[in-house]
Amino acid sequence: MTAVENRPQMLTEEFERIAQAAEREGVRMEFVHGRIGVKAVPDGDHMEIIRWVMKQCMQQRPDLWLYPECGLRVETYRKGNAKPDGVLAPEGSLAGQGEWVDADRVVMVVEVTSYDSDTDRGDRDEKPRAYAETGIPVYLLVDRDSCEVLVHSEPEDGRYVSLVRRPFGKPAVLPDPVGITLDTEPLKAWVR
């Protein structure tokens, strides 16, 4: 073993203290697969996409609520924390859980890509793995670079076995337990 391998991993509690202090300074942090990451501050188009997803969920599934910027405990092996752009769960199910909530009632996580160098590793690789390991049924990625929606579902053995790509303008079906269809035409207006 190398010295790096012998070094103890950061405890989740230590990360939470650091993240809380950083947030007071306007910096958002995540701790996924033992790595600390800084999450880009969303731009106006990013926020419009989250508003749009929230509206679609409210119209089609009023029993579920999209909680934006929710601190979420992820991973089953090493405890981790992520701040997805949105967490879909039954209304009221996050009450009393504090800043970092457990994922046991979460039915979908939503991420919208940012125009930064960390998007590829974070939103397209590490987060789908962490969300699948946690058992979250659906991961929706709105990819503004490729102008498509990626619907990850059926978590099994730490990965999603189903991935459906739909270009902006084509309907995207979010499988059960979400059970809604997104008309993605409006997304075309919120990309560079």
PDB file of C-alpha atoms in Angstrom:
ATOM      1  CA  MET A   1       0.000   0.000   0.000  1.00  0.00           C
ATOM      2  CA  THR A   2       1.089   3.526  -0.716  1.00  0.00           C
ATOM      3  CA  ALA A   3       0.988   6.397   1.731  1.00  0.00           C
ATOM      4  CA  VAL A   4      -2.117   7.740  -0.037  1.00  0.00           C
ATOM      5  CA  GLU A   5      -3.922   4.427   0.441  1.00  0.00           C
ATOM      6  CA  ASN A   6      -3.041   4.424   4.150  1.00  0.00           C
ATOM      7  CA  ARG A   7      -4.355   7.931   4.670  1.00  0.00           C
ATOM      8  CA  PRO A   8      -7.757   7.867   6.422  1.00  0.00           C
ATOM      9  CA  GLN A   9     -10.743   9.060   4.433  1.00  0.00           C
ATOM     10  CA  MET A  10     -12.421  12.279   5.508  1.00  0.00           C
ATOM     11  CA  LEU A  11     -15.356  11.620   7.778  1.00  0.00           C
ATOM     12  CA  THR A  12     -18.762  12.760   6.591  1.00  0.00           C
ATOM     13  CA  GLU A  13     -19.126  14.906   9.696  1.00  0.00           C
ATOM     14  CA  GLU A  14     -15.857  16.709   8.895  1.00  0.00           C
ATOM     15  CA  PHE A  15     -17.046  17.387   5.359  1.00  0.00           C
ATOM     16  CA  GLU A  16     -20.379  18.717   6.609  1.00  0.00           C
ATOM     17  CA  ARG A  17     -18.625  21.289   8.824  1.00  0.00           C
ATOM     18  CA  ILE A  18     -16.426  22.431   5.929  1.00  0.00           C
ATOM     19  CA  ALA A  19     -19.373  22.575   3.496  1.00  0.00           C
ATOM     20  CA  GLN A  20     -21.459  24.583   5.946  1.00  0.00           C
ATOM     21  CA  ALA A  21     -18.691  27.161   6.367  1.00  0.00           C
ATOM     22  CA  ALA A  22     -18.113  27.341   2.603  1.00  0.00           C
ATOM     23  CA  GLU A  23     -21.824  27.852   1.913  1.00  0.00           C
ATOM     24  CA  ARG A  24     -21.812  30.967   4.114  1.00  0.00           C
ATOM     25  CA  GLU A  25     -19.276  32.331   1.614  1.00  0.00           C
ATOM     26  CA  GLY A  26     -21.400  31.400  -1.405  1.00  0.00           C
ATOM     27  CA  VAL A  27     -19.527  28.184  -2.305  1.00  0.00           C
ATOM     28  CA  ARG A  28     -21.460  24.922  -2.673  1.00  0.00           C
ATOM     29  CA  MET A  29     -19.595  21.688  -1.985  1.00  0.00           C
ATOM     30  CA  GLU A  30     -20.262  17.976  -2.456  1.00  0.00           C
ATOM     31  CA  PHE A  31     -18.565  14.834  -1.144  1.00  0.00           C
ATOM     32  CA  VAL A  32     -19.087  11.997  -3.639  1.00  0.00           C
ATOM     33  CA  HIS A  33     -17.047   8.771  -3.734  1.00  0.00           C
ATOM     34  CA  GLY A  34     -14.614  10.127  -1.160  1.00  0.00           C
ATOM     35  CA  ARG A  35     -13.857  13.268  -3.197  1.00  0.00           C
ATOM     36  CA  ILE A  36     -14.680  16.846  -2.309  1.00  0.00           C
ATOM     37  CA  GLY A  37     -16.069  18.841  -5.195  1.00  0.00           C
ATOM     38  CA  VAL A  38     -17.221  22.402  -5.684  1.00  0.00           C
ATOM     39  CA  LYS A  39     -20.544  22.735  -7.436  1.00  0.00           C
ATOM     40  CA  ALA A  40     -20.939  25.569  -9.949  1.00  0.00           C
ATOM     41  CA  VAL A  41     -23.397  28.319  -9.096  1.00  0.00           C
ATOM     42  CA  PRO A  42     -26.363  27.976 -11.481  1.00  0.00           C
ATOM     43  CA  ASP A  43     -26.962  30.525 -14.229  1.00  0.00           C
ATOM     44  CA  GLY A  44     -30.385  31.896 -15.176  1.00  0.00           C
ATOM     45  CA  ASP A  45     -31.072  29.260 -17.839  1.00  0.00           C
ATOM     46  CA  HIS A  46     -30.104  26.520 -15.372  1.00  0.00           C
ATOM     47  CA  MET A  47     -32.631  27.891 -12.876  1.00  0.00           C
ATOM     48  CA  GLU A  48     -35.319  28.111 -15.590  1.00  0.00           C
ATOM     49  CA  ILE A  49     -34.809  24.427 -16.387  1.00  0.00           C
ATOM     50  CA  ILE A  50     -35.266  23.484 -12.725  1.00  0.00           C
ATOM     51  CA  ARG A  51     -38.402  25.669 -12.550  1.00  0.00           C
ATOM     52  CA  TRP A  52     -39.699  23.935 -15.678  1.00  0.00           C
ATOM     53  CA  VAL A  53     -39.036  20.420 -14.286  1.00  0.00           C
ATOM     54  CA  MET A  54     -40.706  21.451 -11.020  1.00  0.00           C
ATOM     55  CA  LYS A  55     -43.784  22.690 -12.883  1.00  0.00           C
ATOM     56  CA  GLN A  56     -44.024  19.472 -14.932  1.00  0.00           C
ATOM     57  CA  CYS A  57     -43.817  17.367 -11.761  1.00  0.00           C
ATOM     58  CA  MET A  58     -46.425  19.462  -9.954  1.00  0.00           C
ATOM     59  CA  GLN A  59     -48.865  19.250 -12.878  1.00  0.00           C
ATOM     60  CA  GLN A  60     -48.511  15.522 -13.454  1.00  0.00           C
ATOM     61  CA  ARG A  61     -47.738  14.246  -9.941  1.00  0.00           C
ATOM     62  CA  PRO A  62     -49.080  16.659  -7.304  1.00  0.00           C
ATOM     63  CA  ASP A  63     -48.333  14.027  -4.631  1.00  0.00           C
ATOM     64  CA  LEU A  64     -44.597  14.506  -5.258  1.00  0.00           C
ATOM     65  CA  TRP A  65     -42.482  17.615  -4.692  1.00  0.00           C
ATOM     66  CA  LEU A  66     -39.260  18.678  -6.358  1.00  0.00           C
ATOM     67  CA  TYR A  67     -36.999  20.010  -3.621  1.00  0.00           C
ATOM     68  CA  PRO A  68     -34.313  22.219  -5.226  1.00  0.00           C
ATOM     69  CA  GLU A  69     -30.741  22.261  -3.880  1.00  0.00           C
ATOM     70  CA  CYS A  70     -31.489  19.566  -1.307  1.00  0.00           C
ATOM     71  CA  GLY A  71     -28.529  18.117   0.602  1.00  0.00           C
ATOM     72  CA  LEU A  72     -28.660  14.370   0.007  1.00  0.00           C
ATOM     73  CA  ARG A  73     -26.772  11.489   1.602  1.00  0.00           C
ATOM     74  CA  VAL A  74     -25.477   9.226  -1.168  1.00  0.00           C
ATOM     75  CA  GLU A  75     -23.429   6.047  -1.469  1.00  0.00           C
ATOM     76  CA  THR A  76     -23.666   2.861   0.496  1.00  0.00           C
ATOM     77  CA  TYR A  77     -19.967   2.092   0.928  1.00  0.00           C
ATOM     78  CA  ARG A  78     -18.417   5.432   1.899  1.00  0.00           C
ATOM     79  CA  LYS A  79     -20.808   7.972   3.251  1.00  0.00           C
ATOM     80  CA  GLY A  80     -21.106  10.886   0.907  1.00  0.00           C
ATOM     81  CA  ASN A  81     -23.147  14.014   0.383  1.00  0.00           C
ATOM     82  CA  ALA A  82     -24.386  15.622  -2.815  1.00  0.00           C
ATOM     83  CA  LYS A  83     -26.440  18.720  -3.539  1.00  0.00           C
ATOM     84  CA  PRO A  84     -28.407  17.764  -6.623  1.00  0.00           C
ATOM     85  CA  ASP A  85     -30.252  20.459  -8.513  1.00  0.00           C
ATOM     86  CA  GLY A  86     -33.516  18.748  -7.544  1.00  0.00           C
ATOM     87  CA  VAL A  87     -34.753  15.846  -5.442  1.00  0.00           C
ATOM     88  CA  LEU A  88     -38.229  14.438  -6.146  1.00  0.00           C
ATOM     89  CA  ALA A  89     -39.935  12.838  -3.158  1.00  0.00           C
ATOM     90  CA  PRO A  90     -43.401  12.588  -1.623  1.00  0.00           C
ATOM     91  CA  GLU A  91     -44.463  15.916  -0.163  1.00  0.00           C
ATOM     92  CA  GLY A  92     -43.397  16.277   3.474  1.00  0.00           C
ATOM     93  CA  SER A  93     -41.112  13.234   3.443  1.00  0.00           C
ATOM     94  CA  LEU A  94     -37.949  15.245   4.164  1.00  0.00           C
ATOM     95  CA  ALA A  95     -39.293  16.889   7.322  1.00  0.00           C
ATOM     96  CA  GLY A  96     -37.104  16.604  10.400  1.00  0.00           C
ATOM     97  CA  GLN A  97     -34.048  15.259   8.566  1.00  0.00           C
ATOM     98  CA  GLY A  98     -31.729  18.252   8.793  1.00  0.00           C
ATOM     99  CA  GLU A  99     -29.406  19.617   6.113  1.00  0.00           C
ATOM    100  CA  TRP A 100     -28.395  16.240   4.629  1.00  0.00           C
ATOM    101  CA  VAL A 101     -31.379  13.943   4.088  1.00  0.00           C
ATOM    102  CA  ASP A 102     -31.519  10.199   3.587  1.00  0.00           C
ATOM    103  CA  ALA A 103     -32.472   8.986   0.112  1.00  0.00           C
ATOM    104  CA  ASP A 104     -34.868   6.244   1.184  1.00  0.00           C
ATOM    105  CA  ARG A 105     -38.007   8.180   0.047  1.00  0.00           C
ATOM    106  CA  VAL A 106     -36.434   9.874  -2.977  1.00  0.00           C
ATOM    107  CA  VAL A 107     -37.903   8.695  -6.297  1.00  0.00           C
ATOM    108  CA  MET A 108     -35.778  10.839  -8.633  1.00  0.00           C
ATOM    109  CA  VAL A 109     -32.735  13.088  -8.636  1.00  0.00           C
ATOM    110  CA  VAL A 110     -32.397  15.877 -11.222  1.00  0.00           C
ATOM    111  CA  GLU A 111     -29.152  17.426 -12.428  1.00  0.00           C
ATOM    112  CA  VAL A 112     -28.698  20.118 -15.081  1.00  0.00           C
ATOM    113  CA  THR A 113     -25.248  20.378 -16.597  1.00  0.00           C
ATOM    114  CA  SER A 114     -23.249  23.526 -16.032  1.00  0.00           C
ATOM    115  CA  TYR A 115     -20.773  24.957 -18.468  1.00  0.00           C
ATOM    116  CA  ASP A 116     -17.687  23.964 -16.475  1.00  0.00           C
ATOM    117  CA  SER A 117     -14.900  21.425 -16.725  1.00  0.00           C
ATOM    118  CA  ASP A 118     -16.218  19.305 -13.833  1.00  0.00           C
ATOM    119  CA  THR A 119     -19.564  18.487 -15.469  1.00  0.00           C
ATOM    120  CA  ASP A 120     -18.323  15.418 -17.321  1.00  0.00           C
ATOM    121  CA  ARG A 121     -16.838  13.671 -14.306  1.00  0.00           C
ATOM    122  CA  GLY A 122     -19.512  14.801 -11.866  1.00  0.00           C
ATOM    123  CA  ASP A 123     -22.898  14.767 -13.607  1.00  0.00           C
ATOM    124  CA  ARG A 124     -22.151  12.086 -16.209  1.00  0.00           C
ATOM    125  CA  ASP A 125     -19.979   9.628 -14.265  1.00  0.00           C
ATOM    126  CA  GLU A 126     -19.698   9.954 -10.486  1.00  0.00           C
ATOM    127  CA  LYS A 127     -23.233  11.070  -9.665  1.00  0.00           C
ATOM    128  CA  PRO A 128     -25.102   8.398 -11.647  1.00  0.00           C
ATOM    129  CA  ARG A 129     -22.974   5.787  -9.906  1.00  0.00           C
ATOM    130  CA  ALA A 130     -23.529   7.327  -6.455  1.00  0.00           C
ATOM    131  CA  TYR A 131     -27.289   7.696  -7.013  1.00  0.00           C
ATOM    132  CA  ALA A 132     -27.571   4.102  -8.298  1.00  0.00           C
ATOM    133  CA  GLU A 133     -25.539   2.773  -5.355  1.00  0.00           C
ATOM    134  CA  THR A 134     -27.934   4.607  -3.051  1.00  0.00           C
ATOM    135  CA  GLY A 135     -30.910   2.945  -4.785  1.00  0.00           C
ATOM    136  CA  ILE A 136     -32.585   6.081  -6.149  1.00  0.00           C
ATOM    137  CA  PRO A 137     -34.986   4.753  -8.822  1.00  0.00           C
ATOM    138  CA  VAL A 138     -34.538   7.498 -11.465  1.00  0.00           C
ATOM    139  CA  TYR A 139     -31.743   9.945 -12.291  1.00  0.00           C
ATOM    140  CA  LEU A 140     -32.683  12.661 -14.788  1.00  0.00           C
ATOM    141  CA  LEU A 141     -29.805  14.542 -16.391  1.00  0.00           C
ATOM    142  CA  VAL A 142     -30.633  17.574 -18.525  1.00  0.00           C
ATOM    143  CA  ASP A 143     -27.493  17.812 -20.651  1.00  0.00           C
ATOM    144  CA  ARG A 144     -27.172  21.297 -22.117  1.00  0.00           C
ATOM    145  CA  ASP A 145     -23.980  20.391 -24.004  1.00  0.00           C
ATOM    146  CA  SER A 146     -25.528  17.587 -26.056  1.00  0.00           C
ATOM    147  CA  CYS A 147     -29.072  19.113 -26.012  1.00  0.00           C
ATOM    148  CA  GLU A 148     -30.636  15.932 -24.702  1.00  0.00           C
ATOM    149  CA  VAL A 149     -32.257  14.478 -21.618  1.00  0.00           C
ATOM    150  CA  LEU A 150     -30.781  11.301 -20.164  1.00  0.00           C
ATOM    151  CA  VAL A 151     -33.113   9.130 -18.111  1.00  0.00           C
ATOM    152  CA  HIS A 152     -31.209   6.639 -15.950  1.00  0.00           C
ATOM    153  CA  SER A 153     -33.356   3.997 -14.216  1.00  0.00           C
ATOM    154  CA  GLU A 154     -33.374   0.490 -12.758  1.00  0.00           C
ATOM    155  CA  PRO A 155     -30.524   0.726 -10.230  1.00  0.00           C
ATOM    156  CA  GLU A 156     -28.813  -2.634  -9.887  1.00  0.00           C
ATOM    157  CA  ASP A 157     -25.427  -3.587  -8.436  1.00  0.00           C
ATOM    158  CA  GLY A 158     -24.317   0.044  -8.107  1.00  0.00           C
ATOM    159  CA  ARG A 159     -25.274   1.213 -11.594  1.00  0.00           C
ATOM    160  CA  TYR A 160     -28.329   2.065 -13.638  1.00  0.00           C
ATOM    161  CA  VAL A 161     -29.059  -0.718 -16.128  1.00  0.00           C
ATOM    162  CA  SER A 162     -31.392   1.415 -18.236  1.00  0.00           C
ATOM    163  CA  LEU A 163     -30.359   4.628 -19.968  1.00  0.00           C
ATOM    164  CA  VAL A 164     -32.670   6.383 -22.420  1.00  0.00           C
ATOM    165  CA  ARG A 165     -31.426   9.443 -24.337  1.00  0.00           C
ATOM    166  CA  ARG A 166     -33.988  11.858 -25.784  1.00  0.00           C
ATOM    167  CA  PRO A 167     -33.002  14.946 -27.805  1.00  0.00           C
ATOM    168  CA  PHE A 168     -34.574  18.246 -26.793  1.00  0.00           C
ATOM    169  CA  GLY A 169     -37.919  18.459 -28.594  1.00  0.00           C
ATOM    170  CA  LYS A 170     -38.804  14.770 -28.162  1.00  0.00           C
ATOM    171  CA  PRO A 171     -40.904  13.474 -25.232  1.00  0.00           C
ATOM    172  CA  ALA A 172     -38.978  11.896 -22.362  1.00  0.00           C
ATOM    173  CA  VAL A 173     -40.762   9.237 -20.316  1.00  0.00           C
ATOM    174  CA  LEU A 174     -39.750   9.085 -16.658  1.00  0.00           C
ATOM    175  CA  PRO A 175     -40.547   5.515 -15.568  1.00  0.00           C
ATOM    176  CA  ASP A 176     -42.265   4.447 -12.363  1.00  0.00           C
ATOM    177  CA  PRO A 177     -42.179   5.338  -9.559  1.00  0.00           C
ATOM    178  CA  VAL A 178     -42.057   8.818 -11.174  1.00  0.00           C
ATOM    179  CA  GLY A 179     -44.490   8.024 -13.978  1.00  0.00           C
ATOM    180  CA  ILE A 180     -44.550  11.277 -15.957  1.00  0.00           C
ATOM    181  CA  THR A 181     -43.702  12.334 -19.502  1.00  0.00           C
ATOM    182  CA  LEU A 182     -41.745  15.508 -20.187  1.00  0.00           C
ATOM    183  CA  ASP A 183     -42.331  17.522 -23.357  1.00  0.00           C
ATOM    184  CA  THR A 184     -38.735  18.696 -23.778  1.00  0.00           C
ATOM    185  CA  GLU A 185     -39.372  21.312 -26.503  1.00  0.00           C
ATOM    186  CA  PRO A 186     -38.978  24.288 -24.073  1.00  0.00           C
ATOM    187  CA  LEU A 187     -35.443  23.151 -23.168  1.00  0.00           C
ATOM    188  CA  LYS A 188     -34.191  24.354 -26.560  1.00  0.00           C
ATOM    189  CA  ALA A 189     -34.553  27.959 -25.332  1.00  0.00           C
ATOM    190  CA  TRP A 190     -32.219  27.480 -22.357  1.00  0.00           C
ATOM    191  CA  VAL A 191     -28.965  26.371 -23.991  1.00  0.00           C
ATOM    192  CA  ARG A 192     -26.046  28.399 -25.368  1.00  0.00           C
TER     193      ARG A 192
END
